[in-house]
Tab-separated table of C-alpha atoms and ligand atoms in Angstrom:
chain	number	residue	atom	x	y	z
A	266	MET	CA	-5.114	194.623	-211.032
A	267	LEU	CA	-2.820	193.314	-213.581
A	268	PRO	CA	-0.243	190.456	-212.773
A	269	PRO	CA	2.431	191.969	-213.318
A	270	GLY	CA	4.521	192.646	-216.676
A	271	TRP	CA	1.031	192.647	-218.356
A	272	ASP	CA	0.647	196.814	-217.962
A	273	ALA	CA	2.042	197.681	-221.740
A	274	LEU	CA	-0.063	195.330	-223.255
A	275	GLY	CA	-3.316	196.715	-220.892
A	276	LYS	CA	-2.314	199.785	-222.516
A	277	ASP	CA	-2.756	198.481	-225.575
A	278	SER	CA	-5.853	196.535	-225.414
A	279	PHE	CA	-8.585	199.290	-224.763
A	280	ALA	CA	-6.128	202.642	-226.371
A	281	SER	CA	-8.769	201.783	-228.984
A	282	SER	CA	-11.490	202.169	-226.180
A	283	GLU	CA	-13.179	204.995	-225.024
A	284	PHE	CA	-11.761	203.191	-221.648
A	285	GLU	CA	-9.048	203.830	-219.134
A	286	ALA	CA	-6.920	201.355	-217.593
A	287	VAL	CA	-6.533	201.946	-214.040
A	288	LEU	CA	-3.851	199.490	-214.067
A	289	ASP	CA	-1.528	197.237	-211.409
A	290	GLY	CA	1.044	199.648	-209.120
A	291	ARG	CA	-0.958	203.045	-209.791
A	292	GLU	CA	-2.053	204.303	-206.128
A	293	ASP	CA	-3.855	207.566	-207.480
A	294	TYR	CA	-7.103	205.845	-208.022
A	295	LYS	CA	-10.215	207.131	-206.448
A	296	PRO	CA	-12.557	204.223	-205.468
A	297	GLU	CA	-15.687	205.545	-206.770
A	298	GLU	CA	-14.011	206.106	-210.391
A	299	ILE	CA	-13.841	202.088	-210.863
A	300	THR	CA	-16.680	200.543	-212.158
A	301	TYR	CA	-15.552	197.709	-213.632
A	302	PHE	CA	-12.403	195.123	-211.239
A	303	SER	CA	-10.569	192.281	-213.506
A	304	GLY	CA	-8.317	190.347	-211.409
A	305	PHE	CA	-7.432	186.631	-210.073
A	306	ARG	CA	-7.667	186.848	-206.264
A	307	PRO	CA	-8.571	190.078	-205.004
A	308	PRO	CA	-8.072	190.164	-201.368
A	309	PRO	CA	-10.626	189.801	-198.960
A	310	GLY	CA	-12.960	192.730	-198.571
A	311	PHE	CA	-10.586	195.276	-201.051
A	312	LEU	CA	-14.102	195.236	-203.481
A	313	LYS	CA	-16.224	196.395	-201.465
A	314	THR	CA	-14.904	199.204	-200.909
A	315	LEU	CA	-15.342	199.794	-204.283
A	316	PRO	CA	-19.014	201.997	-204.104
A	317	ASN	CA	-19.903	202.229	-208.677
A	318	LEU	CA	-18.584	199.200	-209.186
A	319	LYS	CA	-20.855	197.379	-211.591
A	320	ALA	CA	-18.711	194.458	-212.762
A	321	MET	CA	-16.128	191.314	-212.137
A	322	PHE	CA	-14.621	189.363	-214.232
A	323	SER	CA	-11.617	186.774	-213.783
A	324	LEU	CA	-8.343	186.061	-215.073
A	325	GLY	CA	-8.622	182.988	-214.866
A	326	ALA	CA	-11.030	180.128	-215.048
A	327	GLY	CA	-11.557	179.141	-211.548
A	328	VAL	CA	-13.606	182.157	-209.441
A	329	ASP	CA	-12.704	180.676	-206.153
A	330	GLY	CA	-9.805	183.693	-205.877
A	331	PHE	CA	-13.560	185.539	-205.847
A	332	LEU	CA	-15.979	183.768	-203.731
A	333	ARG	CA	-13.012	182.956	-201.127
A	334	ASP	CA	-14.448	187.091	-200.204
A	335	PRO	CA	-17.601	186.718	-198.018
A	336	GLU	CA	-18.213	190.524	-198.852
A	337	LEU	CA	-17.799	189.901	-202.256
A	338	PRO	CA	-20.729	192.264	-204.299
A	339	THR	CA	-24.006	190.713	-205.414
A	340	LEU	CA	-22.573	191.518	-208.807
A	341	PRO	CA	-22.080	189.926	-212.044
A	342	LEU	CA	-18.741	187.655	-212.088
A	343	THR	CA	-17.836	186.312	-215.483
A	344	ARG	CA	-14.595	183.712	-215.863
A	345	PHE	CA	-12.111	183.740	-218.218
A	346	VAL	CA	-13.086	180.913	-220.887
A	347	ASP	CA	-10.405	180.467	-223.468
A	348	PRO	CA	-10.301	177.920	-225.742
A	349	THR	CA	-6.194	178.001	-226.639
A	350	LEU	CA	-5.974	177.545	-222.847
A	351	MET	CA	-8.472	174.740	-223.150
A	352	HIS	CA	-6.113	172.718	-225.180
A	353	GLU	CA	-3.177	173.675	-223.288
A	354	MET	CA	-4.479	171.852	-220.295
A	355	ALA	CA	-5.855	168.937	-222.034
A	356	GLN	CA	-2.066	168.826	-223.870
A	357	TYR	CA	-0.625	168.575	-219.920
A	358	VAL	CA	-2.980	165.578	-219.215
A	359	VAL	CA	-2.840	163.461	-222.510
A	360	MET	CA	1.167	163.610	-221.869
A	361	HIS	CA	1.520	162.803	-218.016
A	362	VAL	CA	-1.906	159.731	-219.240
A	363	LEU	CA	1.370	158.972	-222.231
A	364	ILE	CA	4.322	159.014	-220.144
A	365	ALA	CA	2.286	156.695	-217.304
A	366	HIS	CA	0.561	154.822	-219.375
A	367	ARG	CA	3.824	154.086	-221.669
A	368	GLY	CA	5.729	153.214	-218.818
A	369	GLN	CA	8.383	156.461	-219.639
A	370	ARG	CA	10.617	156.760	-215.865
A	371	PHE	CA	11.166	152.995	-216.583
A	372	PHE	CA	12.969	154.000	-220.107
A	373	ASP	CA	14.248	157.632	-218.217
A	374	ALA	CA	15.808	155.145	-215.233
A	375	ALA	CA	17.506	152.863	-218.184
A	376	GLN	CA	18.995	155.486	-219.776
A	377	SER	CA	20.777	156.808	-217.082
A	378	GLU	CA	22.458	153.603	-216.590
A	379	SER	CA	23.250	153.642	-220.549
A	380	ALA	CA	21.298	149.926	-219.891
A	381	TRP	CA	19.086	148.051	-222.395
A	382	ARG	CA	15.945	147.378	-221.079
A	383	GLN	CA	12.995	146.526	-223.388
A	384	ARG	CA	9.435	145.661	-221.507
A	385	MET	CA	6.053	145.444	-222.376
A	386	LEU	CA	2.590	147.936	-222.011
A	387	THR	CA	1.409	146.407	-218.996
A	388	ARG	CA	-2.068	146.741	-219.795
A	389	ALA	CA	-3.535	148.337	-223.937
A	390	SER	CA	-4.743	151.724	-223.386
A	391	ARG	CA	-7.938	150.399	-224.931
A	392	ASP	CA	-8.532	147.679	-221.726
A	393	THR	CA	-7.541	151.322	-220.158
A	394	ARG	CA	-9.779	153.541	-218.443
A	395	ILE	CA	-10.198	157.440	-217.646
A	396	GLY	CA	-12.275	159.585	-215.661
A	397	ILE	CA	-12.797	162.551	-215.670
A	398	LEU	CA	-13.677	164.825	-212.862
A	399	GLY	CA	-15.409	167.729	-213.529
A	400	LEU	CA	-16.858	167.474	-217.211
A	401	GLY	CA	-17.146	171.288	-217.926
A	402	ASP	CA	-15.209	173.485	-220.296
A	403	ILE	CA	-11.628	172.195	-219.062
A	404	GLY	CA	-13.023	168.353	-218.515
A	405	GLY	CA	-14.679	168.548	-221.612
A	406	THR	CA	-11.535	169.268	-224.256
A	407	ILE	CA	-9.066	167.416	-222.121
A	408	ALA	CA	-11.663	164.137	-223.452
A	409	ALA	CA	-12.128	165.279	-226.395
A	410	ASP	CA	-7.926	165.334	-226.716
A	411	LEU	CA	-7.624	162.157	-225.410
A	412	LEU	CA	-10.115	159.632	-227.565
A	413	PRO	CA	-7.909	159.626	-230.633
A	414	PHE	CA	-5.873	157.004	-228.332
A	415	ASP	CA	-7.776	154.430	-227.964
A	416	PHE	CA	-8.300	154.354	-223.322
A	417	GLN	CA	-12.014	154.069	-222.228
A	418	LEU	CA	-13.591	157.536	-220.960
A	419	SER	CA	-15.605	158.339	-218.510
A	420	GLY	CA	-16.659	161.306	-216.036
A	421	TRP	CA	-18.241	162.830	-213.493
A	422	SER	CA	-20.277	166.099	-213.437
A	423	ARG	CA	-23.501	167.482	-211.120
A	424	SER	CA	-25.439	167.314	-214.460
A	425	ARG	CA	-25.823	164.278	-217.241
A	426	LYS	CA	-23.252	164.985	-220.623
A	427	ASN	CA	-24.541	163.435	-223.551
A	428	ILE	CA	-20.576	163.105	-225.610
A	429	PRO	CA	-19.447	160.896	-228.014
A	430	GLY	CA	-17.383	158.759	-227.012
A	431	VAL	CA	-18.043	159.491	-222.759
A	432	LYS	CA	-19.710	157.613	-219.992
A	433	SER	CA	-21.817	159.869	-218.014
A	434	PHE	CA	-21.541	160.093	-214.120
A	435	ALA	CA	-23.973	162.255	-212.590
A	436	GLY	CA	-23.998	163.350	-208.950
A	437	GLU	CA	-23.228	162.349	-205.466
A	438	GLY	CA	-25.287	159.029	-205.803
A	439	GLU	CA	-22.805	157.842	-208.941
A	440	LEU	CA	-18.866	159.441	-208.082
A	441	PRO	CA	-18.302	155.535	-207.443
A	442	GLN	CA	-18.830	154.372	-209.717
A	443	PHE	CA	-17.298	156.059	-211.393
A	444	LEU	CA	-14.132	155.212	-209.141
A	445	ALA	CA	-14.377	152.369	-209.196
A	446	GLN	CA	-13.564	152.032	-213.083
A	447	SER	CA	-11.060	155.405	-213.094
A	448	ASP	CA	-7.732	153.381	-213.595
A	449	TYR	CA	-6.915	157.077	-213.783
A	450	LEU	CA	-8.589	159.528	-212.200
A	451	VAL	CA	-7.676	163.744	-213.420
A	452	CYS	CA	-9.283	165.759	-210.962
A	453	VAL	CA	-10.308	169.071	-212.975
A	454	LEU	CA	-13.522	169.794	-211.209
A	455	PRO	CA	-13.815	174.157	-210.007
A	456	LEU	CA	-13.094	174.389	-206.219
A	457	THR	CA	-16.441	174.919	-204.012
A	458	ASP	CA	-17.377	173.747	-200.991
A	459	ALA	CA	-19.305	170.429	-202.045
A	460	THR	CA	-15.676	169.531	-204.054
A	461	ARG	CA	-13.095	171.056	-201.926
A	462	GLY	CA	-10.773	167.470	-199.971
A	463	ILE	CA	-13.036	165.673	-201.961
A	464	MET	CA	-9.969	163.282	-202.777
A	465	ASN	CA	-9.225	161.829	-199.894
A	466	ALA	CA	-8.406	158.659	-197.861
A	467	ALA	CA	-12.058	157.185	-198.442
A	468	LEU	CA	-11.771	158.598	-202.245
A	469	PHE	CA	-8.533	157.115	-202.511
A	470	ALA	CA	-10.181	153.923	-201.592
A	471	GLN	CA	-12.223	153.227	-204.052
A	472	LEU	CA	-10.572	154.221	-206.206
A	473	PRO	CA	-8.973	150.632	-208.531
A	474	LYS	CA	-4.980	149.015	-207.008
A	475	GLY	CA	-2.343	151.220	-209.651
A	476	ALA	CA	-4.436	154.210	-209.537
A	477	TRP	CA	-3.130	157.641	-210.491
A	478	VAL	CA	-4.303	159.886	-209.713
A	479	ILE	CA	-3.558	163.714	-211.342
A	480	ASN	CA	-4.699	166.730	-210.270
A	481	VAL	CA	-4.667	170.160	-212.588
A	482	ALA	CA	-8.074	171.443	-211.373
A	483	ARG	CA	-6.933	173.303	-207.332
A	484	GLY	CA	-4.145	172.271	-204.305
A	485	ALA	CA	-7.414	172.388	-202.415
A	486	HIS	CA	-9.355	169.401	-203.591
A	487	VAL	CA	-6.260	167.491	-202.634
A	488	ILE	CA	-5.585	165.855	-198.772
A	489	GLU	CA	-1.375	165.473	-199.840
A	490	GLU	CA	-0.661	163.690	-195.895
A	491	ASP	CA	-3.330	161.126	-197.895
A	492	LEU	CA	-2.955	160.944	-200.803
A	493	ILE	CA	1.424	160.081	-199.968
A	494	ALA	CA	-0.443	157.423	-197.711
A	495	ALA	CA	-2.179	155.788	-200.590
A	496	LEU	CA	1.185	156.083	-202.986
A	497	ASN	CA	3.414	154.809	-199.432
A	498	SER	CA	0.865	151.734	-199.269
A	499	GLY	CA	1.082	150.156	-202.668
A	500	HIS	CA	-2.417	151.350	-203.398
A	501	LEU	CA	-2.177	153.659	-205.714
A	502	ALA	CA	0.853	153.769	-208.498
A	503	GLY	CA	1.393	158.051	-209.069
A	504	ALA	CA	0.507	161.422	-209.356
A	505	VAL	CA	0.661	163.852	-210.734
A	506	LEU	CA	-0.071	167.490	-209.346
A	507	ASP	CA	-0.350	170.767	-210.944
A	508	VAL	CA	-1.564	172.629	-207.598
A	509	PHE	CA	-1.374	172.272	-204.601
A	510	GLN	CA	-2.500	173.059	-200.394
A	511	THR	CA	0.139	176.365	-200.577
A	512	GLU	CA	1.772	177.386	-203.546
A	513	PRO	CA	4.477	177.675	-204.584
A	514	LEU	CA	4.922	174.542	-202.855
A	515	PRO	CA	7.353	174.777	-199.654
A	516	GLU	CA	11.360	173.677	-200.444
A	517	GLU	CA	10.302	171.472	-197.490
A	518	SER	CA	6.830	169.320	-198.680
A	519	PRO	CA	7.455	165.498	-199.123
A	520	ILE	CA	5.360	166.136	-202.746
A	521	TRP	CA	9.198	167.843	-204.411
A	522	ARG	CA	10.902	164.309	-203.419
A	523	HIS	CA	7.915	161.601	-203.437
A	524	PRO	CA	9.555	158.831	-206.016
A	525	LYS	CA	5.952	157.920	-207.155
A	526	ILE	CA	4.907	162.369	-207.595
A	527	THR	CA	5.347	164.564	-210.406
A	528	ALA	CA	5.045	168.266	-209.362
A	529	THR	CA	4.471	171.084	-211.941
A	530	PRO	CA	3.610	174.692	-210.464
A	531	HIS	CA	0.704	175.285	-211.859
A	532	ILE	CA	1.448	175.585	-215.418
A	533	ALA	CA	-1.019	173.006	-216.442
A	534	GLY	CA	-2.811	175.854	-218.005
A	535	ILE	CA	-1.274	179.701	-218.529
A	536	THR	CA	-2.990	182.519	-218.896
A	537	ASP	CA	-2.075	184.707	-221.994
A	538	ALA	CA	-2.215	188.305	-221.200
A	539	GLN	CA	-3.177	189.058	-224.551
A	540	ALA	CA	-6.460	187.169	-225.303
A	541	ALA	CA	-7.386	187.525	-221.060
A	542	LEU	CA	-7.161	191.487	-222.121
A	543	ASP	CA	-8.874	191.663	-224.613
A	544	TYR	CA	-11.630	189.792	-222.670
A	545	VAL	CA	-11.534	192.424	-221.017
A	546	ALA	CA	-12.065	194.747	-223.159
A	547	ASP	CA	-14.934	193.213	-224.418
A	548	CYS	CA	-16.701	192.545	-221.276
A	549	VAL	CA	-17.062	196.369	-220.426
A	550	THR	CA	-17.931	197.019	-223.935
A	551	ARG	CA	-20.550	194.664	-223.591
A	552	CYS	CA	-22.144	196.415	-220.825
A	553	GLU	CA	-21.500	199.911	-222.324
A	554	SER	CA	-23.620	198.971	-225.117
A	555	GLY	CA	-25.961	196.492	-222.996
A	556	LYS	CA	-25.099	192.792	-224.575
A	557	PRO	CA	-25.090	190.098	-222.491
A	558	LEU	CA	-21.594	189.213	-220.846
A	559	GLU	CA	-20.348	185.522	-221.326
A	560	ASN	CA	-19.652	183.013	-219.044
A	561	VAL	CA	-21.076	184.408	-215.796
A	562	VAL	CA	-20.852	183.256	-213.075
A	563	ASP	CA	-23.492	181.212	-210.930
A	564	LEU	CA	-22.702	182.879	-207.378
A	565	LYS	CA	-25.501	180.547	-205.418
A	566	LYS	CA	-23.623	177.680	-207.701
A	567	GLY	CA	-19.699	178.576	-207.075
A	568	TYR	CA	-18.577	178.381	-210.587
B	90	NDP	P1	-16.341	174.674	-216.019
B	90	NDP	O1	-17.406	175.313	-214.656
B	90	NDP	O2	-16.771	175.462	-217.182
B	90	NDP	O3	-16.845	172.888	-214.990
B	90	NDP	C1	-16.524	172.725	-214.097
B	90	NDP	C2	-17.587	171.010	-214.091
B	90	NDP	O4	-17.151	169.593	-212.634
B	90	NDP	C3	-18.242	171.070	-214.685
B	90	NDP	O5	-19.201	170.100	-215.307
B	90	NDP	C4	-19.615	170.774	-213.423
B	90	NDP	O6	-21.058	170.451	-213.827
B	90	NDP	C5	-18.721	170.064	-212.572
B	90	NDP	N1	-18.681	169.931	-211.506
B	90	NDP	C6	-18.860	171.039	-210.468
B	90	NDP	N2	-19.508	171.104	-209.397
B	90	NDP	C7	-19.523	169.467	-208.596
B	90	NDP	C8	-19.949	168.594	-207.827
B	90	NDP	N3	-20.190	169.775	-206.907
B	90	NDP	N4	-19.732	167.762	-208.564
B	90	NDP	C9	-19.871	167.149	-210.084
B	90	NDP	N5	-19.627	168.055	-210.400
B	90	NDP	C10	-18.998	169.287	-210.621
B	90	NDP	O7	-15.313	175.207	-215.523
B	90	NDP	P2	-13.717	174.588	-216.906
B	90	NDP	O8	-13.564	173.718	-216.708
B	90	NDP	O9	-13.564	175.647	-217.558
B	90	NDP	O10	-12.439	174.767	-214.533
B	90	NDP	C11	-12.643	173.831	-213.971
B	90	NDP	C12	-11.243	174.621	-213.177
B	90	NDP	O11	-10.474	174.257	-213.598
B	90	NDP	C13	-10.914	176.244	-213.193
B	90	NDP	O12	-12.516	175.404	-212.155
B	90	NDP	C14	-10.069	175.843	-212.145
B	90	NDP	O13	-10.183	175.404	-211.456
B	90	NDP	C15	-9.237	174.950	-212.831
B	90	NDP	N6	-8.400	175.395	-213.226
B	90	NDP	C16	-6.860	175.118	-212.520
B	90	NDP	C17	-5.660	176.140	-213.826
B	90	NDP	C18	-3.830	175.348	-214.280
B	90	NDP	O14	-3.172	175.505	-214.713
B	90	NDP	N7	-3.480	174.587	-213.467
B	90	NDP	C19	-6.370	176.276	-215.656
B	90	NDP	C20	-7.642	176.659	-215.983
B	90	NDP	C21	-8.421	175.872	-214.835
B	90	NDP	P3	-21.962	170.774	-214.438
B	90	NDP	O15	-20.911	170.395	-216.608
B	90	NDP	O16	-23.540	169.798	-214.291
B	90	NDP	O17	-21.901	171.718	-213.981
């Protein structure tokens, strides 16, 4: 099941292999002939209709689109871990941290009035604390790419990390301490039962006054009404959102017009079609030759 426009690339990726790719839009396949499945958000209940399925390969780094299926077959599920995408996600975060840190919106507004308005930085980068919720593949890359800018970096994960220049907070017990020292909170957690709705009124209240929130993970991590309330009360200074409870973000959503929110249409990291198809071909080859799969999801943990 491939996104539109990937068919031709899919044919190339599989051209030199002995495997046939059943591409999206073909309705003449026989369910019993499908042995591998790759996609992003398969319709719940679909995968159980494939009786000879051996493995599933997510085309995204997140697998919540698979795990939402209550009848998901208990088979190996891999996720797409692509260094190019990881750095693109990091670029997005670095760019928005710097835009906010340097007060660029103030200068954009001044330019729109042809006004020469100078202003000092409100805080040096060495005194500015950035906390990353989720210090996995992408969170770790974001930290590494932020490192040269001289911010104070920390991250929160389930297990303790040892990343040079990044203070590690681990587990629920250390979350309050982590939040209290995050002037910028960047969310790059997987969406699981434990993280759904994690960014809510209670969490925002634990951030320092004037903090920023950047969400590049999943829309369901944020209770949008609580975020807007925390921005309106002045407790939070701004938010950058790439993902939303409902996507596409409905035209009537107040998020589009909120003066303290920058909203982008889920583009922080865009899966490169050729890289993804090469990954799928590699997964199939590994399965067929008995080699272990890489980046297999722990179905119990949910990521
Ligand atoms: P990883 O699995 O590599 O990392 C997940 C991190 O979150 C780990 O550090 C993990 O801790 C931590 N974590 C998970 N659950 C908890 C919890 N309950 N409490 C504390 N920490 C937790 O994932 P990636 O970095 O590759 O991707 C993260 C997410 O980014 C994806 O799931 C996807 O939703 C999103 N994404 C968004 C994109 C976009 O365009 N906006 C593009 C790509 C991905 P530990 O290390 O201890 O296991």
